[in-house]
Every structure is written in structure tokens, then in C-alpha cells.
mmCIF file of C-alpha atoms in Angstrom:
data_model
loop_
_atom_site.group_PDB
_atom_site.id
_atom_site.type_symbol
_atom_site.label_atom_id
_atom_site.label_comp_id
_atom_site.label_asym_id
_atom_site.label_seq_id
_atom_site.Cartn_x
_atom_site.Cartn_y
_atom_site.Cartn_z
ATOM 1 C CA UNK A 49 -0.149 0.168 -0.003
ATOM 2 C CA UNK A 50 2.846 2.307 1.001
ATOM 3 C CA UNK A 51 4.624 1.705 -2.260
ATOM 4 C CA UNK A 52 1.631 2.332 -4.437
ATOM 5 C CA UNK A 53 0.900 5.441 -2.570
ATOM 6 C CA UNK A 54 4.515 6.604 -3.194
ATOM 7 C CA UNK A 55 4.077 5.647 -6.754
ATOM 8 C CA UNK A 56 1.043 7.709 -7.057
ATOM 9 C CA UNK A 57 3.099 10.624 -5.483
ATOM 10 C CA UNK A 58 5.404 10.392 -8.471
ATOM 11 C CA UNK A 59 2.674 10.534 -10.930
ATOM 12 C CA UNK A 60 1.146 13.543 -8.940
ATOM 13 C CA UNK A 61 4.538 15.399 -8.904
ATOM 14 C CA UNK A 62 5.066 14.931 -12.746
ATOM 15 C CA UNK A 63 1.351 16.198 -13.486
ATOM 16 C CA UNK A 64 1.841 19.167 -11.191
ATOM 17 C CA UNK A 65 5.174 20.235 -12.705
ATOM 18 C CA UNK A 66 3.538 20.101 -16.135
ATOM 19 C CA UNK A 67 0.439 21.962 -15.131
ATOM 20 C CA UNK A 68 1.831 24.523 -12.667
ATOM 21 C CA UNK A 69 2.456 27.986 -14.491
ATOM 22 C CA UNK A 70 5.654 29.887 -14.366
ATOM 23 C CA UNK A 71 5.966 33.280 -13.001
ATOM 24 C CA UNK A 72 7.181 35.732 -15.403
ATOM 25 C CA UNK A 73 9.592 38.558 -14.234
ATOM 26 C CA UNK A 74 11.246 41.371 -16.200
ATOM 27 C CA UNK A 75 14.960 41.765 -15.311
ATOM 28 C CA UNK A 76 15.527 45.405 -14.041
ATOM 29 C CA UNK A 77 19.079 44.879 -13.022
ATOM 30 C CA UNK A 78 21.666 41.964 -12.965
ATOM 31 C CA UNK A 79 20.231 39.467 -10.757
ATOM 32 C CA UNK A 80 17.219 41.325 -9.864
ATOM 33 C CA UNK A 81 13.735 41.079 -11.335
ATOM 34 C CA UNK A 82 10.190 42.544 -10.902
ATOM 35 C CA UNK A 83 7.168 40.493 -11.330
ATOM 36 C CA UNK A 84 4.829 41.487 -14.316
ATOM 37 C CA UNK A 85 1.308 42.581 -13.440
ATOM 38 C CA UNK A 86 -0.796 39.729 -12.464
ATOM 39 C CA UNK A 87 2.099 37.151 -12.586
ATOM 40 C CA UNK A 88 2.476 36.922 -8.601
ATOM 41 C CA UNK A 89 -0.951 35.325 -8.597
ATOM 42 C CA UNK A 90 0.863 32.279 -10.101
ATOM 43 C CA UNK A 91 2.334 31.431 -6.660
ATOM 44 C CA UNK A 92 -1.201 30.774 -5.474
ATOM 45 C CA UNK A 93 -2.102 28.882 -8.611
ATOM 46 C CA UNK A 94 0.593 26.378 -8.250
ATOM 47 C CA UNK A 95 -0.308 25.806 -4.699
ATOM 48 C CA UNK A 96 -3.967 25.338 -5.454
ATOM 49 C CA UNK A 97 -3.092 22.961 -8.352
ATOM 50 C CA UNK A 98 -1.133 20.956 -5.888
ATOM 51 C CA UNK A 99 -3.966 21.000 -3.373
ATOM 52 C CA UNK A 100 -6.476 19.723 -5.905
ATOM 53 C CA UNK A 101 -4.083 16.904 -6.944
ATOM 54 C CA UNK A 102 -3.734 16.059 -3.169
ATOM 55 C CA UNK A 103 -7.516 16.013 -2.704
ATOM 56 C CA UNK A 104 -7.991 13.627 -5.635
ATOM 57 C CA UNK A 105 -5.267 11.275 -4.344
ATOM 58 C CA UNK A 106 -6.567 11.334 -0.976
ATOM 59 C CA UNK A 107 -9.997 10.284 -1.975
ATOM 60 C CA UNK A 108 -8.928 7.797 -4.742
ATOM 61 C CA UNK A 109 -6.253 5.602 -2.774
ATOM 62 C CA UNK A 110 -8.475 4.631 0.146
ATOM 63 C CA UNK A 111 -11.508 3.942 -1.977
ATOM 64 C CA UNK A 112 -9.432 1.652 -4.161
ATOM 65 C CA UNK A 113 -7.712 -0.047 -1.221
ATOM 66 C CA UNK A 114 -11.032 -0.445 0.603
ATOM 67 C CA UNK A 115 -11.863 -3.307 -1.980
ATOM 68 C CA UNK A 116 -9.037 -5.410 -0.358
ATOM 69 C CA UNK A 117 -11.216 -6.726 2.310
ATOM 70 C CA UNK A 118 -8.676 -8.974 4.089
ATOM 71 C CA UNK A 119 -6.762 -5.815 5.103
ATOM 72 C CA UNK A 120 -9.329 -3.603 6.249
ATOM 73 C CA UNK A 121 -8.757 -1.977 9.544
ATOM 74 C CA UNK A 122 -5.551 -0.706 11.138
ATOM 75 C CA UNK A 123 -3.324 -2.296 8.710
ATOM 76 C CA UNK A 124 -5.028 -0.639 5.706
ATOM 77 C CA UNK A 125 -4.928 2.854 7.585
ATOM 78 C CA UNK A 126 -1.267 2.701 8.656
ATOM 79 C CA UNK A 127 -0.154 1.465 5.081
ATOM 80 C CA UNK A 128 -2.250 4.399 3.505
ATOM 81 C CA UNK A 129 -1.055 6.874 6.234
ATOM 82 C CA UNK A 130 2.564 6.151 5.658
ATOM 83 C CA UNK A 131 2.113 5.872 1.953
ATOM 84 C CA UNK A 132 0.326 9.183 1.782
ATOM 85 C CA UNK A 133 2.938 11.063 3.902
ATOM 86 C CA UNK A 134 5.733 9.667 1.820
ATOM 87 C CA UNK A 135 3.839 10.445 -1.435
ATOM 88 C CA UNK A 136 3.152 13.838 -0.472
ATOM 89 C CA UNK A 137 6.733 14.602 0.010
ATOM 90 C CA UNK A 138 7.763 12.779 -3.078
ATOM 91 C CA UNK A 139 5.120 14.852 -5.096
ATOM 92 C CA UNK A 140 6.446 18.123 -3.870
ATOM 93 C CA UNK A 141 10.068 17.316 -4.137
ATOM 94 C CA UNK A 142 9.956 15.794 -7.474
ATOM 95 C CA UNK A 143 7.377 18.280 -8.659
ATOM 96 C CA UNK A 144 9.650 21.347 -7.887
ATOM 97 C CA UNK A 145 12.591 19.504 -9.298
ATOM 98 C CA UNK A 146 10.795 18.679 -12.742
ATOM 99 C CA UNK A 147 9.523 22.303 -12.736
ATOM 100 C CA UNK A 148 12.780 23.608 -12.559
ATOM 101 C CA UNK A 149 13.910 21.446 -15.444
ATOM 102 C CA UNK A 150 10.898 22.550 -17.524
ATOM 103 C CA UNK A 151 11.098 26.276 -16.771
ATOM 104 C CA UNK A 152 14.729 26.664 -16.690
ATOM 105 C CA UNK A 153 15.994 30.188 -16.555
ATOM 106 C CA UNK A 154 19.211 31.659 -18.260
ATOM 107 C CA UNK A 155 22.089 32.203 -15.959
ATOM 108 C CA UNK A 156 22.685 35.925 -16.796
ATOM 109 C CA UNK A 157 19.656 37.343 -18.597
ATOM 110 C CA UNK A 158 19.799 40.778 -20.128
ATOM 111 C CA UNK A 159 18.242 43.818 -18.460
ATOM 112 C CA UNK A 160 14.728 44.331 -19.798
ATOM 113 C CA UNK A 161 14.116 40.730 -20.851
ATOM 114 C CA UNK A 162 11.190 38.605 -19.698
ATOM 115 C CA UNK A 163 12.331 35.462 -17.589
ATOM 116 C CA UNK A 164 10.059 32.483 -16.621
ATOM 117 C CA UNK A 165 10.750 31.277 -13.065
ATOM 118 C CA UNK A 166 9.734 27.796 -12.052
ATOM 119 C CA UNK A 167 6.945 27.426 -9.642
ATOM 120 C CA UNK A 168 7.813 26.327 -6.028
ATOM 121 C CA UNK A 169 6.148 25.543 -2.842
ATOM 122 C CA UNK A 170 5.215 28.438 -0.767
ATOM 123 C CA UNK A 171 3.683 26.549 2.258
ATOM 124 C CA UNK A 172 4.719 23.173 3.644
ATOM 125 C CA UNK A 173 1.176 22.747 4.920
ATOM 126 C CA UNK A 174 0.150 21.308 1.569
ATOM 127 C CA UNK A 175 2.017 18.094 2.586
ATOM 128 C CA UNK A 176 -0.777 17.499 5.013
ATOM 129 C CA UNK A 177 -3.656 17.567 2.528
ATOM 130 C CA UNK A 178 -3.417 13.981 1.155
ATOM 131 C CA UNK A 179 -3.004 12.363 4.660
ATOM 132 C CA UNK A 180 -5.866 14.365 6.041
ATOM 133 C CA UNK A 181 -8.196 13.731 3.174
ATOM 134 C CA UNK A 182 -7.318 9.907 3.252
ATOM 135 C CA UNK A 183 -8.054 9.841 6.952
ATOM 136 C CA UNK A 184 -11.416 11.339 6.492
ATOM 137 C CA UNK A 185 -12.309 8.960 3.774
ATOM 138 C CA UNK A 186 -11.065 5.785 5.636
ATOM 139 C CA UNK A 187 -13.303 7.170 8.741
ATOM 140 C CA UNK A 188 -16.255 7.634 6.489
ATOM 141 C CA UNK A 189 -15.851 4.070 4.725
ATOM 142 C CA UNK A 190 -15.442 2.524 8.184
ATOM 143 C CA UNK A 191 -18.555 4.316 9.558
ATOM 144 C CA UNK A 192 -20.673 3.209 6.610
ATOM 145 C CA UNK A 193 -19.733 -0.507 6.991
ATOM 146 C CA UNK A 194 -22.589 -2.251 8.949
ATOM 147 C CA UNK A 195 -20.197 -5.063 10.283
ATOM 148 C CA UNK A 196 -17.900 -4.717 13.345
ATOM 149 C CA UNK A 197 -15.242 -6.463 11.561
ATOM 150 C CA UNK A 198 -15.264 -4.204 8.412
ATOM 151 C CA UNK A 199 -15.725 -7.425 6.423
ATOM 152 C CA UNK A 200 -19.074 -8.173 4.823
ATOM 153 C CA UNK A 201 -19.089 -11.764 6.103
ATOM 154 C CA UNK A 202 -21.605 -12.766 8.975
ATOM 155 C CA UNK A 203 -20.112 -13.486 12.314
ATOM 156 C CA UNK A 204 -20.666 -16.923 14.132
ATOM 157 C CA UNK A 205 -23.494 -15.485 16.392
ATOM 158 C CA UNK A 206 -25.493 -14.465 13.416
ATOM 159 C CA UNK A 207 -24.929 -17.950 11.853
ATOM 160 C CA UNK A 208 -26.113 -19.640 15.274
ATOM 161 C CA UNK A 209 -29.236 -17.446 15.446
ATOM 162 C CA UNK A 210 -30.216 -18.328 11.988
ATOM 163 C CA UNK A 211 -29.656 -22.037 12.326
ATOM 164 C CA UNK A 212 -31.858 -21.924 15.551
ATOM 165 C CA UNK A 213 -34.535 -20.053 13.601
ATOM 166 C CA UNK A 214 -34.678 -22.607 10.867
ATOM 167 C CA UNK A 215 -34.646 -25.408 13.183
ATOM 168 C CA UNK A 216 -37.743 -23.970 14.990
ATOM 169 C CA UNK A 217 -39.496 -23.608 11.585
ATOM 170 C CA UNK A 218 -38.931 -27.143 10.704
ATOM 171 C CA UNK A 219 -40.295 -28.260 14.161
ATOM 172 C CA UNK A 220 -43.597 -26.275 13.570
ATOM 173 C CA UNK A 221 -44.113 -27.495 10.246
#
């Protein structure tokens, strides 16, 4: 589970790096730039895109693994928790690295030229989105399951009651 979650983190990082917009700067002096009008909003855009990717992963992973009935319970939750924490770190680290490759800037741009700067992560709190959403989805799935053991097989007590009821019906017939 943790390996699959980390693998999904790689996919999320690549998708984010390719979708996140670069911020445009005009070079005003060697080594100094000024953001163009409206370009500073791209800092929020890249963070919002990563948050959306994190929410999608946080919903899809537990729903997909919930079908693995023999692992439902603490094993499933801990595997997903470890996987989503590692996957979130991989998403951010790999995404920022790939975005730096995609939006590479020149070493010494001329004054007056427009330079694209790769998106970065403005807040480390984005790392908590996937584990929190995953935890909420697992709690909801467990709460909606009518069986105490989280597996949809009847327990022995229910089988005994059903057997007693059928034997009573055959006695009265």
C-alpha cells in the first residue's frame, strides 16, 4: 500500500510540474527582477493545483484499497497513512525539481528581458492535505460499513441464530 501510494506521488509530482504555471519576471538589474502585473498570482495557482491533486489522491487511494477486504482496519489505515505522507513529500520534491527542469532560466539574462521562473512551494502545509483527506475517507468508509469486523461476512453468532430459527421453523411444520 505504501509503495503504491508513493508511486502515485511520483505521478502527482509530474502532473503538477507540467501543469503549474511559471511566474514571469522582467529583469530590472543584473540578478534582480520585478514581477509582471498579475504574475504574482501564479504562486497561488501552483499551490492550488497541488492541493487539488492532493485531494484527488486522498479520495481515490482509500476507496481503491477498501476493496481489499482482508486488510481492512488498522493495517490498511497505517499503510495508507505512511504511503500518503511519503507520497506527498515525493510529489512536492519531484514536482519542484521537474518544474525547475521544464522552466529553466538563463544564467545571466539581459536587463529588460522577460524571464520565466519555475513554480515552487510557498507553504509546507500542502504536505498534510493528502493524509488528512485519506484519513477522513477511511473514517467515512468504516462508519458506513455495517459490520464490526469491516468485512461483509456474517459472524458466528448470526449464523447460530439463523440455524436456530430454521430448526424452529422445521419443528412447527
